[in-house]
Amino acid sequence: MLESFFQPKSVAVIGASANPDKLGYAVLKNALDSGYAGKIYPINPKAGNILGCPAFASVEDIPETPDLAVVVIPYPQVPSALESCGRKGIGSVVIISAGFREAGYEGMKRETEVIQIAKRYGIRVIGPNCLGVIDTFTPLNVTFAAGTPPKGPIAFMSQSGALGTAILDWSLAGSRIGFSKFVSLGNKADISEIDLMLAWADDPHTRVILAYSEGLPDGQAFMRTARQVSRKKPIIVVKSGVTQAGSRAVSSHTGSLAGSEQAYAAAFKQAGVLRAETMQDLFDYALGFAYQPLLKGDRVAIVTNAGGPGILCTDALERAGLSLTRFESATTTALQEFLPDAASAANPVDVLGDALADRYHFALEKVASDPNVDGIIVIVTPQAMTEIEATAKAIGETAKQIGAARDIPILSCIMGEYRVSEAVDKLAADYGVPNYPFPERAASAFAAMRDYRVLRDHPDPKPTRFEVDNDHVRAVIRKVREDGRVSIGDSESREILSAYKLRIPQAKLAATADEAVAFADQIGYPVVLKIASPDILHKTDVGGVKVNLTNANDVRDAFDLIVYRAGRYVPGAVIWGCLVQEMLPKGMEILVGMNRDPQFGPLVTFGLGGIYVEVLKDVTFRVAPFDQTQANEMLGEIRSHHLLDGVRGAPPADKAAIIETLLKISQLVTDFPEIVELDINPLLVYDQGRGAVSLDMRLVLASK
Amino acid sequence: MKPLYITAVVTFSGKTALALGIGLKLQAAGKRVGYFKPVSTQPFISGGKVIDEDADFVKRSLGLNIPTEELSPVVIDESLFDKILHGKANRNFLDDVKAAYQKASDGKDVLIIEGGSSLREGYGVEVSPVRLIDELDLPTLGVVRYRSGIFLVDDVLALRDRVGAAGKDMLVGAVINSVPAEAMDHVKGKIVPFLERQNVRILGVLPQQHTLMSMTVDEMTAIAGGKTLVKGRGDAIIENITVGAMSVETAMGYFRRILRKLVITGGDRADIQAAALETSTTALLLTGNLNPTSTVLKHAEERGVAVVLVPDNTIDAVERVERYFGKTRLAHPEKLNRFRETLDAHFDWARFMSVFG
């Protein structure tokens, strides 16, 4: 897929120029300097010879059909250039030219025009408004970046071209990082993150896929593709614009709503995508994945020549949920025999400040050979006698001999800069051991490896289908639509819940106090009265709920009071009367909700009700549809999950009933995309085996 | 020729709508219907003339060809008001009205006379509704807008007493307008029987309708002032007003529930604008003279949503629009049709005709 962008047999550079001030010069120069073995055809109306290559007035004049065309001309000429490519039969085009969607309304129209031309000829497009494309293995560089980065196992796509230039420049400084591919996505008018992930999934030169993204084109499609690809190799994404101010910036860029932070977090998790909060994290994680084997267990060993950094590292590992391994006794014994008395032979292994390279080497050999060790962080502080170069070599040799054989990752943390940078560069270049300047960053790289392993090994979801009455739901929705409403009130929600065979309390809508009393008499006291109005969503806020009414007089008084208050607090609200409902025994209050995210679709919420939701925001999210395993995980993800298991002698709650409710809601919101909001609050959950009852639900339909 | 005077207790009760609705109905029944509005306090400049916008709309809808000065013989604009205050009007307004009345009745079976905007109008020019009814012996139909149960009772009884002030029984009946759904049972079940016992014929109870309380994009644009960035459809209906000053998540919650709305927000709130465009929105009123991004404008254009930019801050813009909202004119074909349907369904024509004759 998309091979001709990365391994074209020949390339046309439309707008190639002999003038060093032009981008067309920089692109052609990079292409020539990158060592590209194929033919390069500069296209320039003045033809002649550019940088030693014979130029053509149009791609249509080239004797063969190039696989790839790179467009670096002013935007007004882009459509006709694309037409030429189409007529010539060129299937892949990188449009570097700016002046499209990013340039305002007129630009947006131009972009649409260009994409229509591309569609007509079946041309795939990267850009417009981008920096270009690099493949270091082909090798080919058709960007206007300053230089070609070193070869390496990292493929990087960036929605920001400028950020790309910065990263590439940084990679040129040392030999600590190398790239297999770099793509500047630009406006993503055609090719997006989704296409590139798929294209790179089976690329033998790429071990890890990185992306800087401001917004994804199609959330659900992204999730499907990422789920497949992340089983093969890690995908790490920095998603910017997730705070309120950030998402406003994204909206003003795109003109559409950004996905919410929660939706991104849930979707990435479900798709097996690792999320990096910062660019620094992105490359910290990438280095580990790119150059070292994956961390296969959670047991980490630390070898250090100083106490403080060792403790910092221990804290960071534990915080990340990793553990400090306990060595086999043979390892401890060997370490004890060899190391000075003051040293620590237990984990973290402290070889002391006077450790020379040989002591490090010995300790590392023993630790790396211990079967209880899944990964090692080696900390070196540059003390007066520390043999920095030789110690780095010892680390490298251990990684090469034992780490590779046992397939365990070794990360180095040679701290400092001035004295150590040469050794660090050499360690990376000669042995592929990445270095982290501080122990916490090495620990978080291990944590990312662990996270990836868990995400990768997560089974594909197997959604359960419940036998439900979708026709009934459809009928309720139709009725609401016919009324010209979008909010679905309590009594209609009850019908939907019943159609999905979710338990609801006995209840009836009473238009008058007399009807309310009659029904209460029939089902028996005590009862609950709730205002019935499609316009009132938070019933308790307007005094619209009265509980524990034990006789007819109380019911009558409550009815009048509730209707009076509702009319006062929500002027103009349509009031149908009151819902008279059986009074249920106390249970645990749970919230199950759904909000349709602009990016990813139905985002289902779960949490404990009341203050847990409103004050502590202790909730967790999944993008529907999800399966039983994922629903079960949701229950374990909230901070207060112990309450579900029963604390202080309380019996455990009926988790199976919560999971069933979550799965049914997942099915409902998947089957009915017109539902944009849904809340069951509370779902009353009883002790294990006693089920759950949906006490109150509200729904909102899309307005269209 | 039979005259029918249509009046209301307070302004914006639906008088013009009722006058036009009844006029069209009588026309459909084969009657030659005339119309005029003796006193106008809502002058509007059109074609260099001061006219009454509502009256002009009724005239056109009924297909009448009456010169403006006969349609509204007394138009109280600033300059006339000033003359009255200085005692320099030098006009007998009652005579002018009577003259117009004579002309308007010529060759008609029924003449509909629309009262001013309320029962308290016209005293300054000595042609108050009570005086007109008395002088010209006008059978009178009152329209009362529902505000609350107790106001309704007071308004209808006040109407009865004012119209009967000259000692003649000129009140044909009353129409109760704009009753919200939740109050309908109460009004029909309890208030109407009470009023009937108080000798007022209630000829119709008309339900409240959002379409009728709405304003068009053109009306909103005229009220808000400012610059139109995306034209949208000028006759598209705005039924609700919302303000987008909160977080986008909160806004989305509101926006999803509120249909055919005007969203008033800062020109720089791209997120709120995007949220509005993804829900049922008729128009965006952007404030602070901050131009929105081109992408927002493009989405608005694709969705046919009007975008207007004003220099005011959001609070001022909201106040300005709200002052007019719910009190807008009938001058929109969709609104008129809806009102005629409502009248057909909820106005007791048989009883009206039996009293009016």
PDB file of C-alpha atoms in Angstrom, chain A residues 373-536:
ATOM      1  CA  VAL A 373      14.575 -10.149  35.452  1.00  0.00           C
ATOM      2  CA  ASP A 374      12.361  -8.914  32.614  1.00  0.00           C
ATOM      3  CA  GLY A 375      14.218  -5.648  32.000  1.00  0.00           C
ATOM      4  CA  ILE A 376      17.072  -3.508  33.344  1.00  0.00           C
ATOM      5  CA  ILE A 377      17.652   0.170  33.909  1.00  0.00           C
ATOM      6  CA  VAL A 378      21.344   1.012  34.313  1.00  0.00           C
ATOM      7  CA  ILE A 379      22.019   4.287  36.107  1.00  0.00           C
ATOM      8  CA  VAL A 380      25.462   5.890  35.813  1.00  0.00           C
ATOM      9  CA  THR A 381      26.242   9.170  37.556  1.00  0.00           C
ATOM     10  CA  PRO A 382      29.435  10.752  36.253  1.00  0.00           C
ATOM     11  CA  GLN A 383      31.579  10.778  39.402  1.00  0.00           C
ATOM     12  CA  ALA A 384      35.256  11.701  39.459  1.00  0.00           C
ATOM     13  CA  MET A 385      36.620   8.228  38.788  1.00  0.00           C
ATOM     14  CA  THR A 386      33.717   6.880  36.721  1.00  0.00           C
ATOM     15  CA  GLU A 387      34.923   5.386  33.442  1.00  0.00           C
ATOM     16  CA  ILE A 388      32.131   6.734  31.366  1.00  0.00           C
ATOM     17  CA  GLU A 389      33.118   5.407  27.938  1.00  0.00           C
ATOM     18  CA  ALA A 390      34.081   1.977  29.234  1.00  0.00           C
ATOM     19  CA  THR A 391      30.977   1.707  31.405  1.00  0.00           C
ATOM     20  CA  ALA A 392      28.811   2.586  28.426  1.00  0.00           C
ATOM     21  CA  LYS A 393      30.573  -0.134  26.507  1.00  0.00           C
ATOM     22  CA  ALA A 394      29.880  -2.607  29.332  1.00  0.00           C
ATOM     23  CA  ILE A 395      26.201  -1.731  29.146  1.00  0.00           C
ATOM     24  CA  GLY A 396      26.261  -2.148  25.376  1.00  0.00           C
ATOM     25  CA  GLU A 397      28.026  -5.489  25.543  1.00  0.00           C
ATOM     26  CA  THR A 398      25.585  -6.820  28.116  1.00  0.00           C
ATOM     27  CA  ALA A 399      22.696  -5.766  25.894  1.00  0.00           C
ATOM     28  CA  LYS A 400      24.343  -7.320  22.875  1.00  0.00           C
ATOM     29  CA  GLN A 401      25.335 -10.606  24.523  1.00  0.00           C
ATOM     30  CA  ILE A 402      22.740 -11.360  27.155  1.00  0.00           C
ATOM     31  CA  GLY A 403      19.898  -8.909  26.547  1.00  0.00           C
ATOM     32  CA  ALA A 404      19.551  -9.940  22.924  1.00  0.00           C
ATOM     33  CA  ALA A 405      19.850 -13.635  23.747  1.00  0.00           C
ATOM     34  CA  ARG A 406      17.272 -13.459  26.512  1.00  0.00           C
ATOM     35  CA  ASP A 407      15.192 -10.939  24.580  1.00  0.00           C
ATOM     36  CA  ILE A 408      14.997  -8.509  27.483  1.00  0.00           C
ATOM     37  CA  PRO A 409      15.252  -4.712  27.193  1.00  0.00           C
ATOM     38  CA  ILE A 410      18.092  -2.753  28.749  1.00  0.00           C
ATOM     39  CA  LEU A 411      17.779   1.017  29.067  1.00  0.00           C
ATOM     40  CA  SER A 412      20.653   3.186  30.123  1.00  0.00           C
ATOM     41  CA  CYS A 413      20.480   6.276  32.242  1.00  0.00           C
ATOM     42  CA  ILE A 414      23.894   7.855  32.011  1.00  0.00           C
ATOM     43  CA  MET A 415      23.149  11.149  33.704  1.00  0.00           C
ATOM     44  CA  GLY A 416      24.572  14.519  32.809  1.00  0.00           C
ATOM     45  CA  GLU A 417      25.483  16.055  29.499  1.00  0.00           C
ATOM     46  CA  TYR A 418      28.904  17.658  29.262  1.00  0.00           C
ATOM     47  CA  ARG A 419      31.065  14.615  30.071  1.00  0.00           C
ATOM     48  CA  VAL A 420      28.686  11.931  28.927  1.00  0.00           C
ATOM     49  CA  SER A 421      27.232  12.957  25.590  1.00  0.00           C
ATOM     50  CA  GLU A 422      29.891  11.305  23.473  1.00  0.00           C
ATOM     51  CA  ALA A 423      29.546   8.013  25.331  1.00  0.00           C
ATOM     52  CA  VAL A 424      25.777   8.179  25.048  1.00  0.00           C
ATOM     53  CA  ASP A 425      25.976   8.738  21.289  1.00  0.00           C
ATOM     54  CA  LYS A 426      28.343   5.812  20.923  1.00  0.00           C
ATOM     55  CA  LEU A 427      26.194   3.534  23.056  1.00  0.00           C
ATOM     56  CA  ALA A 428      23.219   4.282  20.846  1.00  0.00           C
ATOM     57  CA  ALA A 429      25.146   4.027  17.595  1.00  0.00           C
ATOM     58  CA  ASP A 430      27.149   0.887  18.372  1.00  0.00           C
ATOM     59  CA  TYR A 431      24.716  -1.062  20.523  1.00  0.00           C
ATOM     60  CA  GLY A 432      21.278   0.458  20.051  1.00  0.00           C
ATOM     61  CA  VAL A 433      20.859   1.068  23.754  1.00  0.00           C
ATOM     62  CA  PRO A 434      18.827   4.246  24.242  1.00  0.00           C
ATOM     63  CA  ASN A 435      19.850   6.597  26.986  1.00  0.00           C
ATOM     64  CA  TYR A 436      17.576   8.664  29.227  1.00  0.00           C
ATOM     65  CA  PRO A 437      19.077  11.644  31.076  1.00  0.00           C
ATOM     66  CA  PHE A 438      16.887  10.994  34.152  1.00  0.00           C
ATOM     67  CA  PRO A 439      15.768   7.696  35.711  1.00  0.00           C
ATOM     68  CA  GLU A 440      12.060   8.588  35.759  1.00  0.00           C
ATOM     69  CA  ARG A 441      12.049   8.884  31.996  1.00  0.00           C
ATOM     70  CA  ALA A 442      13.614   5.445  31.621  1.00  0.00           C
ATOM     71  CA  ALA A 443      10.993   4.081  34.023  1.00  0.00           C
ATOM     72  CA  SER A 444       8.185   5.639  32.006  1.00  0.00           C
ATOM     73  CA  ALA A 445       9.577   4.087  28.832  1.00  0.00           C
ATOM     74  CA  PHE A 446       9.280   0.700  30.529  1.00  0.00           C
ATOM     75  CA  ALA A 447       5.778   1.563  31.661  1.00  0.00           C
ATOM     76  CA  ALA A 448       4.877   2.360  28.057  1.00  0.00           C
ATOM     77  CA  MET A 449       6.231  -1.026  27.000  1.00  0.00           C
ATOM     78  CA  ARG A 450       4.133  -2.744  29.617  1.00  0.00           C
ATOM     79  CA  ASP A 451       1.063  -0.748  28.546  1.00  0.00           C
ATOM     80  CA  TYR A 452       1.635  -1.679  24.946  1.00  0.00           C
ATOM     81  CA  ARG A 453       1.950  -5.354  25.780  1.00  0.00           C
ATOM     82  CA  VAL A 454      -1.332  -5.271  27.681  1.00  0.00           C
ATOM     83  CA  LEU A 455      -3.089  -3.351  24.918  1.00  0.00           C
ATOM     84  CA  ARG A 456      -1.645  -5.567  22.179  1.00  0.00           C
ATOM     85  CA  ASP A 457      -2.658  -8.772  23.875  1.00  0.00           C
ATOM     86  CA  HIS A 458      -6.168  -7.576  24.579  1.00  0.00           C
ATOM     87  CA  PRO A 459      -8.494  -9.916  22.706  1.00  0.00           C
ATOM     88  CA  ASP A 460     -10.655  -8.584  19.884  1.00  0.00           C
ATOM     89  CA  PRO A 461     -14.024  -7.545  21.264  1.00  0.00           C
ATOM     90  CA  LYS A 462     -16.776 -10.079  20.850  1.00  0.00           C
ATOM     91  CA  PRO A 463     -19.948  -8.076  21.321  1.00  0.00           C
ATOM     92  CA  THR A 464     -22.870 -10.002  22.749  1.00  0.00           C
ATOM     93  CA  ARG A 465     -26.236  -9.479  21.052  1.00  0.00           C
ATOM     94  CA  PHE A 466     -29.237  -9.464  23.311  1.00  0.00           C
ATOM     95  CA  GLU A 467     -32.706 -10.372  22.074  1.00  0.00           C
ATOM     96  CA  VAL A 468     -34.465  -7.027  22.223  1.00  0.00           C
ATOM     97  CA  ASP A 469     -37.518  -5.350  20.729  1.00  0.00           C
ATOM     98  CA  ASN A 470     -35.985  -2.755  18.414  1.00  0.00           C
ATOM     99  CA  ASP A 471     -39.322  -2.216  16.666  1.00  0.00           C
ATOM    100  CA  HIS A 472     -40.772  -0.894  19.877  1.00  0.00           C
ATOM    101  CA  VAL A 473     -37.843   1.473  20.356  1.00  0.00           C
ATOM    102  CA  ARG A 474     -38.258   2.649  16.778  1.00  0.00           C
ATOM    103  CA  ALA A 475     -41.955   3.312  17.437  1.00  0.00           C
ATOM    104  CA  VAL A 476     -41.186   5.383  20.536  1.00  0.00           C
ATOM    105  CA  ILE A 477     -38.605   7.411  18.643  1.00  0.00           C
ATOM    106  CA  ARG A 478     -41.018   7.940  15.759  1.00  0.00           C
ATOM    107  CA  LYS A 479     -43.661   9.271  18.129  1.00  0.00           C
ATOM    108  CA  VAL A 480     -41.209  11.702  19.721  1.00  0.00           C
ATOM    109  CA  ARG A 481     -40.143  12.865  16.275  1.00  0.00           C
ATOM    110  CA  GLU A 482     -43.738  13.347  15.176  1.00  0.00           C
ATOM    111  CA  ASP A 483     -44.268  15.593  18.182  1.00  0.00           C
ATOM    112  CA  GLY A 484     -41.343  17.671  16.938  1.00  0.00           C
ATOM    113  CA  ARG A 485     -39.411  16.909  20.121  1.00  0.00           C
ATOM    114  CA  VAL A 486     -35.871  15.687  20.690  1.00  0.00           C
ATOM    115  CA  SER A 487     -35.987  14.994  24.434  1.00  0.00           C
ATOM    116  CA  ILE A 488     -37.426  11.677  25.496  1.00  0.00           C
ATOM    117  CA  GLY A 489     -39.103  11.900  28.861  1.00  0.00           C
ATOM    118  CA  ASP A 490     -39.302   9.431  31.658  1.00  0.00           C
ATOM    119  CA  SER A 491     -42.356   7.449  30.645  1.00  0.00           C
ATOM    120  CA  GLU A 492     -41.184   7.015  27.060  1.00  0.00           C
ATOM    121  CA  SER A 493     -37.731   6.071  28.295  1.00  0.00           C
ATOM    122  CA  ARG A 494     -39.385   3.385  30.358  1.00  0.00           C
ATOM    123  CA  GLU A 495     -40.766   1.847  27.202  1.00  0.00           C
ATOM    124  CA  ILE A 496     -37.303   1.773  25.665  1.00  0.00           C
ATOM    125  CA  LEU A 497     -35.777   0.173  28.738  1.00  0.00           C
ATOM    126  CA  SER A 498     -38.541  -2.430  28.769  1.00  0.00           C
ATOM    127  CA  ALA A 499     -37.925  -3.161  25.097  1.00  0.00           C
ATOM    128  CA  TYR A 500     -34.328  -3.874  26.098  1.00  0.00           C
ATOM    129  CA  LYS A 501     -35.527  -6.060  28.984  1.00  0.00           C
ATOM    130  CA  LEU A 502     -33.917  -3.889  31.606  1.00  0.00           C
ATOM    131  CA  ARG A 503     -35.716  -3.904  34.912  1.00  0.00           C
ATOM    132  CA  ILE A 504     -37.710  -0.775  35.711  1.00  0.00           C
ATOM    133  CA  PRO A 505     -39.889   0.011  38.696  1.00  0.00           C
ATOM    134  CA  GLN A 506     -43.674  -0.289  38.440  1.00  0.00           C
ATOM    135  CA  ALA A 507     -44.940   3.135  37.545  1.00  0.00           C
ATOM    136  CA  LYS A 508     -47.722   5.008  35.848  1.00  0.00           C
ATOM    137  CA  LEU A 509     -48.227   8.539  34.599  1.00  0.00           C
ATOM    138  CA  ALA A 510     -50.955  10.371  36.506  1.00  0.00           C
ATOM    139  CA  ALA A 511     -52.359  13.552  34.979  1.00  0.00           C
ATOM    140  CA  THR A 512     -54.283  14.470  38.109  1.00  0.00           C
ATOM    141  CA  ALA A 513     -53.927  13.969  41.835  1.00  0.00           C
ATOM    142  CA  ASP A 514     -56.930  11.611  41.743  1.00  0.00           C
ATOM    143  CA  GLU A 515     -55.279   9.350  39.223  1.00  0.00           C
ATOM    144  CA  ALA A 516     -52.098   9.375  41.276  1.00  0.00           C
ATOM    145  CA  VAL A 517     -53.927   8.252  44.393  1.00  0.00           C
ATOM    146  CA  ALA A 518     -55.794   5.544  42.502  1.00  0.00           C
ATOM    147  CA  PHE A 519     -52.576   4.040  41.169  1.00  0.00           C
ATOM    148  CA  ALA A 520     -50.805   4.294  44.513  1.00  0.00           C
ATOM    149  CA  ASP A 521     -53.714   2.432  46.099  1.00  0.00           C
ATOM    150  CA  GLN A 522     -53.323  -0.246  43.474  1.00  0.00           C
ATOM    151  CA  ILE A 523     -49.557  -0.879  43.813  1.00  0.00           C
ATOM    152  CA  GLY A 524     -49.437  -0.252  47.545  1.00  0.00           C
ATOM    153  CA  TYR A 525     -47.600   2.290  49.700  1.00  0.00           C
ATOM    154  CA  PRO A 526     -45.033   3.762  50.044  1.00  0.00           C
ATOM    155  CA  VAL A 527     -44.703   5.349  46.603  1.00  0.00           C
ATOM    156  CA  VAL A 528     -42.541   7.981  44.899  1.00  0.00           C
ATOM    157  CA  LEU A 529     -43.869  10.904  42.837  1.00  0.00           C
ATOM    158  CA  LYS A 530     -41.809  12.501  40.107  1.00  0.00           C
ATOM    159  CA  ILE A 531     -42.634  15.380  37.816  1.00  0.00           C
ATOM    160  CA  ALA A 532     -43.433  14.170  34.296  1.00  0.00           C
ATOM    161  CA  SER A 533     -42.282  16.710  31.755  1.00  0.00           C
ATOM    162  CA  PRO A 534     -40.205  16.416  28.610  1.00  0.00           C
ATOM    163  CA  ASP A 535     -38.751  19.835  29.388  1.00  0.00           C
ATOM    164  CA  ILE A 536     -37.447  19.079  32.866  1.00  0.00           C
TER     165      ILE A 536
END
